[in-house]
XYZ file of C-alpha atoms in Angstrom:
786
model
C 57.029 -42.212 55.224
C 56.098 -44.442 58.138
C 52.565 -44.695 56.757
C 53.962 -45.660 53.356
C 56.097 -48.366 54.951
C 53.069 -49.671 56.849
C 51.050 -49.648 53.631
C 53.787 -51.630 51.878
C 53.600 -54.286 54.578
C 49.836 -54.612 53.992
C 50.457 -54.934 50.262
C 53.054 -57.626 50.902
C 50.526 -59.554 53.000
C 48.131 -59.402 50.054
C 50.478 -60.224 47.171
C 52.835 -62.638 48.926
C 56.042 -64.057 47.481
C 56.181 -63.338 43.755
C 57.594 -66.213 41.668
C 60.764 -65.269 39.856
C 61.540 -62.236 42.012
C 64.787 -61.964 44.035
C 64.538 -62.946 47.688
C 65.180 -59.359 48.800
C 62.316 -57.887 46.755
C 60.006 -56.916 49.616
C 62.884 -55.726 51.838
C 64.039 -53.387 49.041
C 60.493 -52.156 48.588
C 60.120 -51.525 52.325
C 63.356 -49.513 52.544
C 62.364 -47.531 49.458
C 59.009 -46.710 51.047
C 60.694 -45.539 54.236
C 63.174 -43.292 52.409
C 61.268 -42.188 49.296
C 60.113 -38.776 50.588
C 63.070 -37.863 52.802
C 64.273 -35.476 50.088
C 61.487 -33.028 50.950
C 63.850 -31.516 53.526
C 65.176 -28.471 51.537
C 63.817 -24.998 52.225
C 62.716 -24.723 48.595
C 60.305 -27.624 48.989
C 59.071 -26.452 52.377
C 58.416 -22.961 51.014
C 56.573 -24.424 48.029
C 54.091 -26.264 50.262
C 53.677 -23.169 52.427
C 55.459 -24.725 55.383
C 57.509 -21.589 56.108
C 56.679 -18.007 56.941
C 57.651 -16.902 53.434
C 55.283 -16.598 50.490
C 54.791 -19.918 48.628
C 56.820 -20.177 45.437
C 57.446 -22.985 42.966
C 60.569 -25.051 43.569
C 61.116 -27.064 40.413
C 63.439 -29.754 41.800
C 62.780 -33.448 42.323
C 62.564 -34.377 45.986
C 62.959 -38.084 45.158
C 66.397 -37.382 43.656
C 67.639 -35.895 46.926
C 66.093 -38.872 48.728
C 68.839 -40.957 47.106
C 71.275 -39.332 49.540
C 69.516 -40.957 52.481
C 69.836 -44.336 50.762
C 73.587 -43.734 50.527
C 73.970 -42.530 54.119
C 71.875 -45.213 55.820
C 72.674 -48.258 53.677
C 76.424 -48.171 52.948
C 76.922 -51.733 54.200
C 74.487 -53.303 51.778
C 75.936 -54.912 48.633
C 76.049 -52.409 45.766
C 73.455 -54.284 43.760
C 70.884 -54.287 46.561
C 71.470 -50.610 47.343
C 70.926 -49.752 43.678
C 67.592 -51.597 43.678
C 66.412 -49.529 46.642
C 67.697 -46.341 45.031
C 65.946 -47.275 41.815
C 62.566 -47.593 43.514
C 63.096 -44.329 45.424
C 64.023 -42.297 42.349
C 61.363 -43.791 40.058
C 58.228 -43.443 42.151
C 57.039 -40.229 40.458
C 58.716 -39.727 37.110
C 60.420 -41.604 34.283
C 64.217 -41.724 34.108
C 64.481 -41.315 30.346
C 62.343 -40.618 27.294
C 62.429 -41.402 23.606
C 62.223 -38.963 20.735
C 58.977 -37.434 21.993
C 59.941 -35.352 25.033
C 57.114 -35.469 27.598
C 55.667 -32.497 29.455
C 57.337 -33.697 32.646
C 61.099 -33.750 32.079
C 62.562 -37.185 32.944
C 64.931 -37.420 35.905
C 68.084 -38.214 33.934
C 67.412 -35.358 31.499
C 66.980 -32.900 34.363
C 70.047 -33.871 36.395
C 72.201 -36.082 34.210
C 74.836 -33.508 33.238
C 75.194 -31.842 36.660
C 78.602 -31.689 38.308
C 78.558 -32.443 42.055
C 78.672 -28.752 42.941
C 75.862 -27.875 40.541
C 73.791 -30.742 41.843
C 74.275 -29.686 45.488
C 73.307 -26.092 44.726
C 69.881 -27.232 43.567
C 68.958 -28.559 47.026
C 70.720 -26.157 49.386
C 69.848 -24.409 51.673
C 68.270 -26.813 54.145
C 68.158 -26.984 57.919
C 71.137 -29.040 59.230
C 69.419 -29.750 62.545
C 66.352 -31.070 60.744
C 68.627 -33.207 58.597
C 70.253 -34.843 61.608
C 66.898 -35.309 63.304
C 65.449 -36.924 60.176
C 68.434 -39.248 59.791
C 68.070 -40.310 63.429
C 64.331 -40.966 63.021
C 64.859 -42.965 59.832
C 67.622 -45.009 61.475
C 65.467 -45.768 64.529
C 62.379 -46.617 62.472
C 64.347 -48.955 60.205
C 65.826 -50.788 63.191
C 62.421 -51.136 64.849
C 61.051 -52.533 61.594
C 63.853 -55.073 61.235
C 65.269 -53.421 58.116
C 69.032 -53.683 57.410
C 70.473 -50.189 57.955
C 73.976 -49.178 59.107
C 74.453 -50.259 62.772
C 75.807 -46.898 63.999
C 73.841 -43.698 63.456
C 75.637 -41.741 60.718
C 76.543 -38.074 61.251
C 76.418 -36.156 58.005
C 75.882 -32.647 56.687
C 74.131 -31.352 53.613
C 77.158 -31.743 51.352
C 77.561 -35.399 52.355
C 73.853 -35.880 51.646
C 73.949 -34.276 48.198
C 77.224 -36.046 47.413
C 75.721 -39.438 48.207
C 72.616 -38.580 46.132
C 74.731 -37.487 43.161
C 76.836 -40.650 43.287
C 73.797 -42.939 43.385
C 72.169 -41.014 40.557
C 75.253 -41.639 38.416
C 75.050 -45.353 39.262
C 71.398 -45.425 38.252
C 72.200 -43.703 34.975
C 74.888 -46.283 34.234
C 72.395 -49.067 34.937
C 69.182 -47.805 33.339
C 70.070 -45.290 30.635
C 70.620 -47.958 27.959
C 68.356 -50.857 26.975
C 68.770 -54.138 28.825
C 69.510 -57.322 26.946
C 66.360 -59.192 25.849
C 66.889 -61.986 28.376
C 67.699 -59.739 31.380
C 65.113 -60.456 34.120
C 65.893 -57.164 35.849
C 63.472 -55.295 33.617
C 60.454 -57.089 35.043
C 61.854 -56.889 38.583
C 62.252 -53.132 38.178
C 58.674 -52.627 37.013
C 57.169 -54.744 39.802
C 59.338 -53.044 42.436
C 58.261 -49.629 41.192
C 54.662 -50.836 41.240
C 54.906 -51.979 44.866
C 56.268 -48.603 46.019
C 53.748 -46.508 44.079
C 50.879 -48.655 45.354
C 52.080 -48.118 48.918
C 52.460 -44.390 48.286
C 48.816 -44.231 47.133
C 47.547 -46.298 50.022
C 49.417 -44.327 52.686
C 47.522 -41.111 52.015
C 44.153 -42.598 51.047
C 41.141 -43.135 53.236
C 40.153 -46.348 51.466
C 42.023 -49.297 52.952
C 42.542 -52.513 51.038
C 39.913 -55.131 51.773
C 41.253 -58.240 53.483
C 38.147 -60.429 53.765
C 37.686 -62.398 50.572
C 34.078 -62.432 49.312
C 34.839 -65.733 47.569
C 35.395 -67.931 50.608
C 34.820 -71.420 51.953
C 31.142 -70.743 52.615
C 30.344 -70.446 48.904
C 30.179 -74.172 47.946
C 27.667 -74.971 50.704
C 25.509 -71.955 49.814
C 25.564 -72.940 46.145
C 24.645 -76.553 46.914
C 21.760 -75.448 49.119
C 20.440 -73.117 46.445
C 20.598 -75.852 43.799
C 18.804 -78.324 46.047
C 15.985 -75.819 46.614
C 15.726 -75.493 42.835
C 15.599 -79.252 42.388
C 19.148 -79.529 41.004
C 22.606 -80.615 42.066
C 26.149 -79.867 40.950
C 26.851 -81.046 37.429
C 29.898 -83.270 36.796
C 31.794 -80.451 35.058
C 31.153 -78.162 38.034
C 32.453 -80.800 40.438
C 35.519 -81.356 38.244
C 36.250 -77.623 37.993
C 36.031 -77.329 41.777
C 38.815 -79.903 42.261
C 41.113 -78.666 39.478
C 44.361 -77.062 40.625
C 46.063 -74.970 37.997
C 44.928 -73.445 34.711
C 41.509 -74.395 33.370
C 39.753 -74.593 30.032
C 36.033 -74.926 30.710
C 33.768 -75.895 27.829
C 30.122 -76.289 28.779
C 26.857 -75.354 27.132
C 24.998 -72.127 27.801
C 22.853 -72.306 30.918
C 24.866 -75.195 32.403
C 26.274 -73.150 35.283
C 29.664 -72.105 33.863
C 29.825 -69.053 36.119
C 29.234 -71.147 39.230
C 31.746 -73.740 38.005
C 34.464 -71.164 37.467
C 33.809 -69.592 40.872
C 34.288 -73.006 42.494
C 37.533 -73.344 40.526
C 38.631 -69.839 41.555
C 38.017 -70.634 45.218
C 40.320 -73.652 44.958
C 43.005 -71.492 43.367
C 42.805 -68.732 45.974
C 43.200 -71.285 48.741
C 46.088 -72.938 46.913
C 47.949 -69.684 46.231
C 47.397 -68.526 49.802
C 49.101 -71.680 51.005
C 51.933 -71.674 48.463
C 52.863 -67.974 48.431
C 51.357 -66.556 51.625
C 49.056 -64.434 49.460
C 45.487 -63.162 49.531
C 44.837 -63.616 45.799
C 42.740 -61.211 43.771
C 40.132 -62.656 41.415
C 39.682 -60.834 38.103
C 36.560 -61.707 36.123
C 37.270 -60.489 32.587
C 34.678 -59.928 29.865
C 35.146 -59.157 26.167
C 33.065 -55.984 26.229
C 33.365 -53.016 28.522
C 29.622 -52.489 28.244
C 28.895 -55.804 30.001
C 30.861 -55.098 33.163
C 28.279 -53.534 35.443
C 25.767 -56.333 34.856
C 28.335 -58.997 35.745
C 29.509 -57.071 38.826
C 25.948 -57.024 40.095
C 25.522 -60.716 39.326
C 28.684 -61.668 41.232
C 27.599 -59.455 44.112
C 24.390 -61.472 44.369
C 26.122 -64.821 43.871
C 28.724 -64.155 46.571
C 26.317 -62.212 48.803
C 28.787 -59.324 48.925
C 27.615 -56.568 46.548
C 29.782 -53.896 48.186
C 32.917 -56.008 47.844
C 32.897 -56.512 44.059
C 35.081 -53.997 42.248
C 34.860 -52.674 38.720
C 38.288 -52.517 37.067
C 37.651 -50.032 34.294
C 37.149 -46.356 33.396
C 39.086 -43.436 32.089
C 38.317 -41.776 35.400
C 40.502 -44.371 37.096
C 43.384 -43.610 34.728
C 42.892 -39.915 35.402
C 43.201 -40.438 39.148
C 46.261 -42.641 38.825
C 48.025 -39.869 36.912
C 46.618 -37.008 39.005
C 47.598 -38.655 42.276
C 51.242 -38.450 41.191
C 50.932 -35.029 39.569
C 54.504 -33.802 39.278
C 55.437 -35.594 42.468
C 55.137 -32.376 44.445
C 51.907 -31.378 46.144
C 52.917 -27.737 45.944
C 52.611 -27.415 42.160
C 49.853 -28.143 39.714
C 52.149 -30.023 37.363
C 50.732 -28.110 34.406
C 52.110 -24.560 34.695
C 54.452 -25.037 37.686
C 52.640 -22.406 39.763
C 51.888 -22.825 43.461
C 48.801 -24.842 44.213
C 46.130 -23.666 46.612
C 44.464 -25.646 49.355
C 41.693 -26.787 47.033
C 44.278 -28.136 44.603
C 45.997 -30.069 47.372
C 42.637 -31.475 48.419
C 41.956 -32.541 44.841
C 45.251 -34.404 44.735
C 44.532 -36.065 48.067
C 41.141 -37.121 46.745
C 42.772 -38.536 43.631
C 45.108 -40.581 45.783
C 42.110 -42.063 47.532
C 40.400 -42.791 44.216
C 43.577 -44.305 42.750
C 43.796 -46.661 45.693
C 40.279 -47.880 44.933
C 41.657 -49.390 41.762
C 43.299 -51.960 44.035
C 40.807 -52.069 46.912
C 38.609 -55.077 46.216
C 39.696 -58.704 46.101
C 37.144 -59.608 43.401
C 37.001 -57.292 40.390
C 35.171 -57.307 37.078
C 36.700 -55.713 34.002
C 38.021 -56.226 30.501
C 41.397 -57.728 29.617
C 42.280 -54.332 28.168
C 42.213 -52.626 31.569
C 44.756 -55.074 32.970
C 46.829 -54.936 29.805
C 47.342 -51.230 30.511
C 49.816 -52.417 33.123
C 52.136 -53.034 30.175
C 52.571 -49.253 29.934
C 54.407 -49.546 33.276
C 55.872 -46.322 34.685
C 54.747 -44.785 37.980
C 51.141 -44.645 36.785
C 50.567 -48.215 35.568
C 53.236 -50.459 37.127
C 51.064 -51.038 40.196
C 48.549 -52.820 37.949
C 51.222 -55.387 37.072
C 52.399 -55.815 40.651
C 48.833 -56.298 41.843
C 48.316 -59.041 39.228
C 50.996 -61.297 40.753
C 49.552 -64.394 42.442
C 46.098 -63.528 41.115
C 43.291 -65.588 39.619
C 41.952 -64.666 36.173
C 38.674 -65.772 34.621
C 38.247 -64.993 30.919
C 34.594 -65.295 30.030
C 34.353 -65.974 26.280
C 37.836 -65.346 24.923
C 37.004 -64.382 21.361
C 39.217 -65.889 18.709
C 38.227 -64.023 15.570
C 40.170 -60.799 16.329
C 43.760 -61.993 15.902
C 45.418 -58.826 17.185
C 43.492 -58.659 20.432
C 43.824 -62.387 20.972
C 47.586 -62.234 20.451
C 47.922 -59.409 22.978
C 45.818 -61.244 25.539
C 47.786 -64.465 25.089
C 51.030 -62.571 25.675
C 49.580 -61.196 28.890
C 48.354 -64.636 29.966
C 51.928 -65.841 29.765
C 53.147 -63.000 31.980
C 50.413 -63.685 34.552
C 51.412 -67.362 34.464
C 55.043 -66.428 35.122
C 53.971 -64.242 38.063
C 52.181 -67.099 39.783
C 48.726 -66.488 38.381
C 46.018 -69.070 37.695
C 43.967 -68.666 34.518
C 40.608 -70.018 33.390
C 39.116 -69.638 29.917
C 35.492 -70.636 29.605
C 33.119 -70.889 26.675
C 30.073 -72.792 25.511
C 31.898 -73.813 22.330
C 35.642 -73.438 22.765
C 37.304 -74.198 19.388
C 40.074 -76.784 19.568
C 42.447 -74.388 17.784
C 41.979 -71.752 20.475
C 42.287 -74.310 23.265
C 45.621 -75.414 21.788
C 46.948 -71.847 21.593
C 46.056 -71.187 25.237
C 47.592 -74.494 26.294
C 50.899 -73.819 24.519
C 51.013 -70.268 25.926
C 50.622 -71.621 29.469
C 53.410 -74.191 29.182
C 50.984 -77.065 28.568
C 49.886 -76.821 32.206
C 46.171 -76.655 31.434
C 43.304 -79.001 32.187
C 40.257 -79.176 29.900
C 36.990 -79.691 31.762
C 33.743 -80.327 29.910
C 30.522 -82.212 30.297
C 30.889 -86.019 30.159
C 30.687 -87.486 26.663
C 27.567 -89.441 27.614
C 25.874 -86.314 28.933
C 23.650 -85.035 26.120
C 23.817 -81.333 25.402
C 20.346 -79.804 25.473
C 18.669 -79.252 22.115
C 17.321 -75.732 22.539
C 17.364 -74.347 18.994
C 16.143 -75.035 15.500
C 18.245 -73.366 12.813
C 16.798 -71.449 9.852
C 18.608 -69.405 7.221
C 17.252 -66.549 5.124
C 18.728 -64.995 1.994
C 16.955 -61.715 2.826
C 19.024 -59.203 4.791
C 17.938 -58.563 8.364
C 16.743 -55.073 7.447
C 14.704 -56.151 4.391
C 10.961 -55.637 4.609
C 10.299 -59.383 4.431
C 12.509 -59.882 7.499
C 10.694 -57.144 9.385
C 7.339 -58.678 8.498
C 8.489 -62.026 9.905
C 9.581 -60.320 13.133
C 6.191 -58.572 13.398
C 4.458 -61.928 12.954
C 6.430 -63.385 15.884
C 5.498 -60.389 18.025
C 1.846 -60.695 17.078
C 1.944 -64.346 18.215
C 2.860 -63.173 21.729
C 6.548 -64.051 21.584
C 9.620 -62.266 22.892
C 11.890 -61.585 19.931
C 15.639 -60.958 19.963
C 16.976 -59.099 16.919
C 20.770 -58.800 16.628
C 22.331 -56.645 13.922
C 26.011 -56.499 13.071
C 26.256 -52.708 13.244
C 24.667 -49.890 15.191
C 23.052 -48.261 12.171
C 21.038 -51.370 11.332
C 20.085 -51.878 14.990
C 18.751 -48.322 15.334
C 16.913 -48.548 12.005
C 15.191 -51.800 12.994
C 14.325 -50.552 16.476
C 12.755 -47.317 15.261
C 10.675 -49.217 12.711
C 9.564 -52.126 14.927
C 9.153 -50.400 18.281
C 5.770 -48.709 17.549
C 4.258 -52.053 16.500
C 5.460 -53.740 19.700
C 4.453 -50.865 21.975
C 0.943 -50.819 20.493
C 0.617 -54.494 21.434
C 2.351 -54.696 24.801
C 3.035 -51.219 26.191
C 5.927 -48.746 26.525
C 8.164 -51.064 28.531
C 8.052 -53.893 25.979
C 10.688 -52.730 23.445
C 14.369 -52.020 24.027
C 17.513 -51.151 22.092
C 21.040 -51.932 23.280
C 24.402 -51.348 21.626
C 27.799 -50.128 22.737
C 27.467 -46.374 22.128
C 25.650 -45.145 25.228
C 26.613 -43.054 28.200
C 27.005 -45.484 31.036
C 24.145 -43.947 33.018
C 21.782 -44.535 30.099
C 23.080 -48.020 29.478
C 22.547 -48.956 33.110
C 18.946 -47.768 32.951
C 18.366 -49.661 29.695
C 19.887 -52.882 31.041
C 17.679 -52.623 34.112
C 14.594 -52.452 31.916
C 15.791 -55.327 29.723
C 16.401 -57.580 32.697
C 13.044 -56.677 34.191
C 11.369 -57.748 30.949
C 13.457 -60.653 29.674
C 15.515 -62.057 32.561
C 15.703 -65.820 33.062
C 14.548 -65.208 36.620
C 11.214 -63.700 35.561
C 8.082 -64.962 33.794
C 8.037 -65.104 30.010
C 6.643 -61.898 28.563
C 6.260 -60.845 24.927
C 8.385 -58.002 23.677
C 11.200 -56.816 21.435
C 14.941 -56.551 22.121
C 17.111 -55.118 19.341
C 20.863 -54.770 19.627
C 24.368 -55.574 18.465
C 27.120 -57.785 19.837
C 26.701 -55.939 23.149
C 23.901 -58.477 23.799
C 26.181 -61.477 23.376
C 27.604 -61.750 26.888
C 26.753 -61.257 30.536
C 23.074 -60.283 30.471
C 21.150 -63.293 31.779
C 18.332 -63.248 29.231
C 15.865 -65.805 27.895
C 13.740 -64.944 24.861
C 11.606 -67.032 22.498
C 12.942 -66.271 19.008
C 16.150 -64.883 17.521
C 16.636 -63.068 14.217
C 20.271 -62.242 13.523
C 22.478 -61.120 10.706
C 25.130 -63.717 9.816
C 28.513 -63.099 11.427
C 31.471 -65.046 12.714
C 30.083 -68.374 13.958
C 31.390 -67.779 17.502
C 29.422 -64.545 17.687
C 26.280 -66.302 16.438
C 26.584 -68.938 19.141
C 26.511 -66.246 21.804
C 23.415 -64.725 20.228
C 21.648 -68.084 20.085
C 22.415 -68.523 23.785
C 19.972 -65.725 24.687
C 17.036 -67.755 23.302
C 15.408 -70.683 25.147
C 18.334 -70.352 27.535
C 16.810 -72.580 30.206
C 15.555 -75.154 27.695
C 11.958 -74.894 28.874
C 10.584 -74.551 25.319
C 10.531 -76.917 22.398
C 13.522 -76.141 20.115
C 13.170 -72.396 19.525
C 13.785 -70.809 16.126
C 17.115 -69.052 15.534
C 16.936 -67.369 12.144
C 20.145 -66.265 10.442
C 20.004 -63.699 7.633
C 22.547 -63.287 4.842
C 24.636 -60.162 5.539
C 25.690 -57.450 3.100
C 29.410 -57.441 2.374
C 30.724 -53.880 2.475
C 33.944 -52.090 3.367
C 34.651 -50.786 6.823
C 35.903 -47.280 7.488
C 39.704 -47.272 7.678
C 40.100 -50.840 6.375
C 40.652 -50.062 2.703
C 38.929 -52.283 0.153
C 38.525 -55.272 2.480
C 34.963 -56.573 2.491
C 33.292 -57.359 5.803
C 29.916 -58.704 6.803
C 27.786 -55.570 7.242
C 31.075 -53.685 7.433
C 32.106 -55.437 10.659
C 32.990 -59.152 10.587
C 35.777 -60.586 8.447
C 34.258 -61.937 5.238
C 35.989 -65.314 4.828
C 35.165 -66.936 8.202
C 31.639 -65.499 8.004
C 31.184 -67.085 4.578
C 32.614 -70.392 5.797
C 30.133 -70.357 8.660
C 27.238 -69.408 6.370
C 28.041 -72.332 4.102
C 27.849 -74.737 7.043
C 24.645 -73.192 8.409
C 22.964 -73.349 5.011
C 23.604 -77.090 4.852
C 21.703 -77.583 8.121
C 18.733 -75.300 7.496
C 15.689 -76.515 9.410
C 17.629 -78.846 11.709
C 17.895 -78.791 15.504
C 21.340 -77.936 16.861
C 23.279 -78.000 20.128
C 26.621 -76.664 21.319
C 28.482 -79.924 20.690
C 27.403 -79.822 17.055
C 28.496 -76.214 16.754
C 31.891 -76.934 18.299
C 32.475 -79.433 15.509
C 31.512 -76.765 12.953
C 33.980 -74.342 14.516
C 36.764 -76.903 14.348
C 35.971 -77.388 10.662
C 36.367 -73.651 10.043
C 39.660 -73.440 11.945
C 41.039 -76.423 10.002
C 40.570 -74.510 6.747
C 43.331 -72.529 4.955
C 41.835 -69.438 6.600
C 42.335 -71.125 9.972
C 46.012 -71.737 9.230
C 46.475 -68.049 8.373
C 44.539 -67.119 11.516
C 46.925 -69.100 13.716
C 49.991 -67.517 12.092
C 48.581 -64.040 12.630
C 47.742 -64.714 16.289
C 51.287 -65.944 16.977
C 52.747 -62.906 15.221
C 50.639 -60.461 17.219
C 51.472 -62.282 20.444
C 55.197 -61.987 19.826
C 54.945 -58.368 18.660
C 53.118 -57.336 21.817
C 55.529 -59.246 24.037
C 58.543 -57.543 22.483
C 57.025 -54.067 22.376
C 55.368 -53.969 25.798
C 56.371 -56.903 28.005
C 60.118 -57.249 27.572
C 60.759 -54.128 29.725
C 64.187 -53.516 28.251
C 63.788 -49.843 29.247
C 61.697 -50.220 32.421
C 62.021 -46.557 33.421
C 61.562 -44.968 30.029
C 58.632 -42.604 29.574
C 55.819 -44.507 27.834
C 53.128 -41.845 28.017
C 53.332 -41.345 24.256
C 52.345 -44.994 23.826
C 49.141 -44.679 25.838
C 46.946 -43.477 22.984
C 48.328 -45.970 20.467
C 47.842 -48.673 23.080
C 44.179 -47.670 23.385
C 43.800 -47.802 19.637
C 45.227 -51.319 19.444
C 42.059 -52.380 21.202
C 40.029 -50.595 18.557
C 38.341 -48.282 20.979
C 38.477 -45.594 23.603
C 35.988 -43.577 25.636
C 34.812 -39.984 25.501
C 32.384 -37.547 27.087
C 29.891 -35.345 25.312
C 30.879 -31.685 25.184
C 27.742 -30.798 27.138
C 28.753 -33.296 29.859
C 32.342 -32.025 30.176
C 31.797 -29.794 33.213
C 29.667 -32.398 34.974
C 32.342 -35.035 34.315
C 35.060 -32.789 35.740
C 32.973 -32.012 38.808
C 32.256 -35.696 39.360
C 35.952 -36.537 39.233
C 36.571 -34.298 42.211
C 33.309 -34.976 44.046
C 33.619 -38.686 44.787
C 32.439 -42.135 43.682
C 28.951 -43.167 42.665
C 28.088 -46.169 44.858
C 25.488 -47.483 42.431
C 27.997 -48.182 39.710
C 30.574 -49.414 42.208
C 33.361 -47.251 40.845
C 33.810 -43.586 40.172
C 30.888 -41.239 39.811
C 32.326 -39.781 36.621
C 32.041 -43.111 34.812
C 28.378 -42.445 34.152
C 29.247 -39.878 31.471
C 31.586 -42.066 29.403
C 30.667 -43.274 25.912
C 32.731 -46.024 24.187
C 34.109 -44.950 20.787
C 35.805 -46.850 17.978
C 39.518 -46.063 17.622
C 39.038 -44.114 14.388
C 36.433 -41.967 16.132
C 39.225 -40.349 18.134
C 40.035 -38.263 15.065
C 36.676 -36.564 15.539
C 37.356 -35.745 19.190
C 39.442 -33.306 21.183
C 41.770 -34.536 23.905
C 41.580 -32.803 27.288
C 45.082 -33.230 28.731
C 44.071 -32.013 32.174
C 41.312 -34.609 32.556
C 42.909 -37.317 30.393
C 39.693 -37.769 28.429
C 38.413 -37.221 24.898
C 35.575 -34.784 24.325
C 33.132 -35.075 21.414
C 30.580 -32.862 19.694
C 27.745 -35.250 18.913
C 24.076 -35.904 18.362
C 22.975 -38.102 21.243
C 19.692 -39.553 22.476
C 19.393 -41.425 25.808
C 17.194 -44.103 24.203
C 18.961 -44.441 20.843
C 22.527 -43.688 21.964
C 25.182 -41.962 19.864
C 23.664 -40.942 16.535
C 26.285 -38.711 14.923
C 29.694 -37.382 15.863
C 30.967 -34.095 14.422
C 34.191 -32.189 14.166
C 33.608 -30.259 10.979
C 30.763 -30.376 8.507
C 32.840 -32.554 6.233
C 33.804 -34.888 9.079
C 30.804 -36.693 10.508
C 30.328 -40.143 12.020
C 26.902 -41.653 11.528
C 25.854 -44.434 13.849
C 26.487 -47.844 12.375
C 29.748 -47.530 10.473
C 31.280 -49.907 12.986
C 29.910 -51.859 15.911
């Protein structure tokens, strides 16, 4: 308990004063940390953990409920409201108070004890050693006084019945407060979730051997290092980089590809961390958020190089992380497995201790790379996820390419941006071609406290591309012949399909031609359906062949939208299927990236409009992209066939699309999804209700989840317990995960013990996921969705 209190103080030093929280927030959290495990006193608990001479047996009671008695005995002089806050955090640090219609495996606290009479309640926790009780009360009283915490001045003398009576009374008060929904405008819901998050974070940290980092890798030395590097390269800071560096508050950064957006946003982030440290006595975390989970490792490595701190860049993703968060709290009692309520052996206790260490690593680094989805999981709250929300207070968020075309995801992210804003966060959205409509939505969401930074109007955007359109589909033989011609001319060719099926088909057909010309390491395929270990190996080969940092070499790179962000590539020619114009811009940005060539050809092919699995009769470009905006973009592109283009031109085209009737409907849908997500997940009207049943539907709202191959199941399980893989910067088990579309979950089995989906599939390390089976009549073939 002392270690948990000490951990809480370290967390307070990191997070600082949270805007909107009551002044007593951290004092309540500290007292809760000191008292949260005092209820482990009874003989039943001690016997369960084999701390007596009797044979270990399961106990079945909640130690945190008895801990409420110590709150009552030691804090009677506090105002009732403050004492209830402390009691709330004590009682909620392992298990939900209530549940909805779907009763969870772990019975909520109020359901287990809510109807007990005082005598029945006391009988659950007696017998216990009276001398140990008095000794514990004395130690708690002394420790609180030494820590400057407000406990009763005179040491209380109390027996077991006084202890259980005080616990029962406080439990009734908590039931009166939290059993029914709060009013929509009651701020206590958010306070409750953040308080619970602070205590559970401290509980993890106290028993982990992975302390929180305190030295920020993004520090005052970065601007000078960046300037020196640019000078050696014959460059200097661009005006938009200088402006971003001096901006305080939220940022919209619009600057062309290859203009140093990443460096600009890091300069901005440094200013924000220094500002928040001064304002709120915080050590702000920096979250670098990417649209695609598959792009994370590459960006983490890039930031490690840029900040010269590769070991201090975290990766905020993985189902393994979610597993450890849940496992570290397993039933709240280290003496039971939490699955069949039988005594746990020493190996089981070690596994839980390891999970606590791994869970802490989710909060260890001060700079982390992830997807917005991983931070949005904090909206599930509860003992497992509330720490994610607490850790986001006074943080800095960089959203690299916030995609506008998916209205549901955008609405959810905007709702979360508002919460981060309210919790003292600073937010940057950056893009080469940020549509005005999206900029306006972000600005309104953030209370109009946003500054737009872009290149000066008299600064010409580089002309790096010449646009061509083709009526032939990307997979037609005439298109393939054109690609072969480019390869034969000694060029590096980027081919981007809208779905995995087309990408695999093109790669298998074109690879032999390329390999015959330039060798085995000249042709690559990349999409989103790989095990992470295979994807990492593929990305390494791609960067070795096509990185901006290397010499130009001929070759072939085929892929899907997974190629659109993060990988720092520079090829000679692009062939792509038509899609949403924003997606096309990202694809173009991987060609002539540094502008060292004459305007390079970007060739857009007419897509096939087909239905997408699970979307009814709605037509989509190659079964993926919404038809109407794709067609609007195609119409514009066709009018400029053969012309040179730059990002400023394309931004104007985007604004034209968003001013259309489709754009008006788009805006309405985004606002609706934003409000729906806020009400469903961020109002916290039942902050201690069990939300575990929402976890899977939450995953599906982001149109994807992750799974392991059946043949990798045992290796995945072993890796979870064995420790992290330093190469990936997160958990060793991550290497086995394969991203799946949401509908693909129907073809999987869910392993409740490991919190992961398991699939029977045809898989090839070079080609990725080829087919997914459950029954002969239920088969996924690669390419039905991206």
